[in-house]
Short mmCIF file of C-alpha atoms in Angstrom, two decimals:
data_model
loop_
_atom_site.label_atom_id
_atom_site.label_comp_id
_atom_site.label_asym_id
_atom_site.label_seq_id
_atom_site.Cartn_x
_atom_site.Cartn_y
_atom_site.Cartn_z
CA MET O 1129 0.00 0.00 0.00
CA HIS O 1130 2.93 2.35 0.62
CA GLY O 1131 3.92 2.10 -3.06
CA ILE O 1132 0.48 3.18 -4.27
CA ALA O 1133 0.38 6.10 -1.81
CA ALA O 1134 3.87 7.21 -2.88
CA TYR O 1135 2.87 7.00 -6.54
CA ASN O 1136 -0.27 9.07 -5.90
CA ARG O 1137 1.74 11.71 -4.01
CA THR O 1138 4.33 11.90 -6.80
CA THR O 1139 1.63 12.16 -9.46
CA THR O 1140 -0.13 14.95 -7.58
CA ASN O 1141 3.08 16.82 -6.77
CA ALA O 1142 4.17 16.73 -10.42
CA ALA O 1143 0.79 17.80 -11.81
CA PRO O 1144 0.26 21.34 -13.12
CA ASN O 1145 -1.99 23.58 -11.02
CA GLU O 1146 -4.92 23.34 -13.42
CA GLN O 1147 -4.79 19.53 -13.23
CA ILE O 1148 -4.74 19.67 -9.43
CA LEU O 1149 -7.77 21.97 -9.50
CA LEU O 1150 -9.67 19.49 -11.66
CA MET O 1151 -8.60 16.57 -9.45
CA LEU O 1152 -9.83 18.43 -6.35
CA LEU O 1153 -13.21 19.12 -7.93
CA GLU O 1154 -13.47 15.48 -9.04
CA GLN O 1155 -12.75 14.35 -5.49
CA ALA O 1156 -15.35 16.80 -4.13
CA ILE O 1157 -17.89 15.28 -6.53
CA ARG O 1158 -17.04 11.78 -5.30
CA ASN O 1159 -17.30 12.93 -1.66
CA GLN O 1160 -20.71 14.49 -2.30
CA ASN O 1161 -22.03 11.39 -4.04
CA ARG O 1162 -20.85 9.23 -1.14
CA ALA O 1163 -22.38 11.67 1.38
CA ILE O 1164 -25.74 11.46 -0.42
CA ALA O 1165 -25.60 7.65 -0.39
CA ALA O 1166 -24.70 7.62 3.32
CA MET O 1167 -27.57 10.01 4.09
CA GLU O 1168 -29.99 7.78 2.24
CA GLU O 1169 -28.70 4.84 4.31
CA GLY O 1170 -28.92 6.85 7.54
CA ASN O 1171 -25.18 6.51 8.21
CA ARG O 1172 -24.43 9.80 9.98
CA SER O 1173 -20.74 9.14 10.66
CA ALA O 1174 -20.10 8.30 6.98
CA TRP O 1175 -21.93 11.33 5.59
CA SER O 1176 -20.28 13.59 8.13
CA ALA O 1177 -16.82 12.32 7.13
CA GLU O 1178 -17.54 12.80 3.42
CA ILE O 1179 -18.87 16.32 3.97
CA HIS O 1180 -15.87 17.14 6.16
CA ASN O 1181 -13.51 16.02 3.38
CA CYS O 1182 -15.48 17.94 0.77
CA ARG O 1183 -15.45 21.11 2.86
CA ALA O 1184 -11.68 20.75 3.26
CA ILE O 1185 -11.38 20.74 -0.54
CA PHE O 1186 -13.48 23.89 -0.87
CA LEU O 1187 -11.43 25.61 1.84
CA GLU O 1188 -8.29 24.69 -0.10
CA LEU O 1189 -9.82 26.11 -3.28
CA VAL O 1190 -10.75 29.36 -1.50
CA GLY O 1191 -7.18 29.66 -0.22
CA ALA O 1192 -5.77 29.16 -3.71
CA ILE O 1193 -7.69 32.05 -5.30
CA ASP O 1194 -5.39 34.80 -6.58
CA ALA O 1195 -7.51 37.95 -6.68
CA GLU O 1196 -4.77 39.96 -8.42
CA ILE O 1197 -5.01 38.00 -11.67
CA ALA O 1198 -8.75 38.50 -12.24
CA PRO O 1199 -10.48 40.31 -9.35
CA GLU O 1200 -14.05 39.86 -10.60
CA ILE O 1201 -13.62 36.14 -11.29
CA ALA O 1202 -11.90 35.73 -7.91
CA LYS O 1203 -14.81 37.44 -6.16
CA ASN O 1204 -17.34 35.21 -7.95
CA LEU O 1205 -15.35 32.07 -7.10
CA GLN O 1206 -15.07 33.11 -3.44
CA GLN O 1207 -18.83 33.62 -3.29
CA THR O 1208 -19.54 30.31 -5.04
CA TYR O 1209 -17.13 28.32 -2.88
CA GLY O 1210 -18.53 30.07 0.20
CA TRP O 1211 -22.06 29.12 -0.83
CA CYS O 1212 -20.96 25.49 -1.23
CA LEU O 1213 -19.25 25.51 2.18
CA HIS O 1214 -22.33 26.95 3.87
CA HIS O 1215 -24.76 24.51 2.28
CA LEU O 1216 -22.55 21.52 3.01
CA GLN O 1217 -22.37 22.58 6.66
CA GLU O 1218 -26.14 22.95 6.84
CA ALA O 1219 -26.65 19.62 5.05
CA ASN O 1220 -24.40 17.93 7.57
CA LYS O 1221 -26.35 19.36 10.50
CA VAL O 1222 -29.74 18.17 9.32
CA GLY O 1223 -28.80 15.23 7.09
CA SER O 1224 -30.24 16.79 3.96
CA ALA O 1225 -29.30 14.86 0.83
CA ASP O 1226 -31.19 17.48 -1.20
CA GLN O 1227 -28.84 20.22 0.02
CA VAL O 1228 -25.84 18.09 -0.92
CA ARG O 1229 -27.41 17.50 -4.34
CA SER O 1230 -27.68 21.28 -4.80
CA VAL O 1231 -23.98 21.65 -4.01
CA LEU O 1232 -23.20 18.69 -6.27
CA ARG O 1233 -24.90 20.41 -9.23
CA VAL O 1234 -22.80 23.53 -8.63
CA THR O 1235 -19.61 21.47 -8.22
CA GLU O 1236 -20.27 19.60 -11.46
CA LEU O 1237 -20.87 22.90 -13.24
CA LEU O 1238 -17.63 24.30 -11.80
CA HIS O 1239 -15.78 21.18 -12.94
CA SER O 1240 -17.10 21.32 -16.51
CA THR O 1241 -16.46 25.08 -16.71
CA TRP O 1242 -12.87 24.65 -15.51
CA ILE O 1243 -12.32 21.86 -18.05
CA GLN O 1244 -13.45 24.20 -20.82
CA ALA O 1245 -11.30 27.05 -19.49
CA VAL O 1246 -8.21 24.84 -19.25
CA GLN O 1247 -8.76 23.46 -22.76
CA LYS O 1248 -9.18 26.97 -24.16
CA TRP O 1249 -6.05 28.17 -22.36
CA TYR O 1250 -4.01 25.28 -23.75
CA GLU O 1251 -5.32 25.93 -27.27
CA GLU O 1252 -4.38 29.59 -27.05
CA ASN O 1253 -1.02 29.16 -25.31
CA THR O 1254 0.59 26.13 -26.86
CA SER O 1255 2.16 26.11 -30.26
CA PRO O 1256 1.50 23.22 -32.61
CA VAL O 1257 4.15 20.54 -32.76
CA LEU O 1258 6.15 20.70 -35.94
CA GLU O 1259 6.04 17.57 -38.05
CA ARG O 1260 9.30 16.14 -39.28
#
């Protein structure tokens, strides 16, 4: 098991920032889906752990925002991530799978939007490979 963990750490440490962002959002989506399933099963400790992990991801994303690059986008992201954090906290308190589903829809939208943004950035900032 140590080998797999070391590989995962190396892969993450070597990944570009945009790839890490996408991986974090993908993990948040998995956490939310597992939280919903645990809520439907009535497993409070499982849903609480999944929501805790998901909130940690959103806190990391908030901390990574660089407002100097694009202040308006940064403000919108802070508000969106804050909304997600709040609703996950409330969902955890009352065991509301519907609230988690609302956050999940936003997280999936964020993920797909970031994929498009990253693809566009790569298209605009990488030169085509010359054929030999």
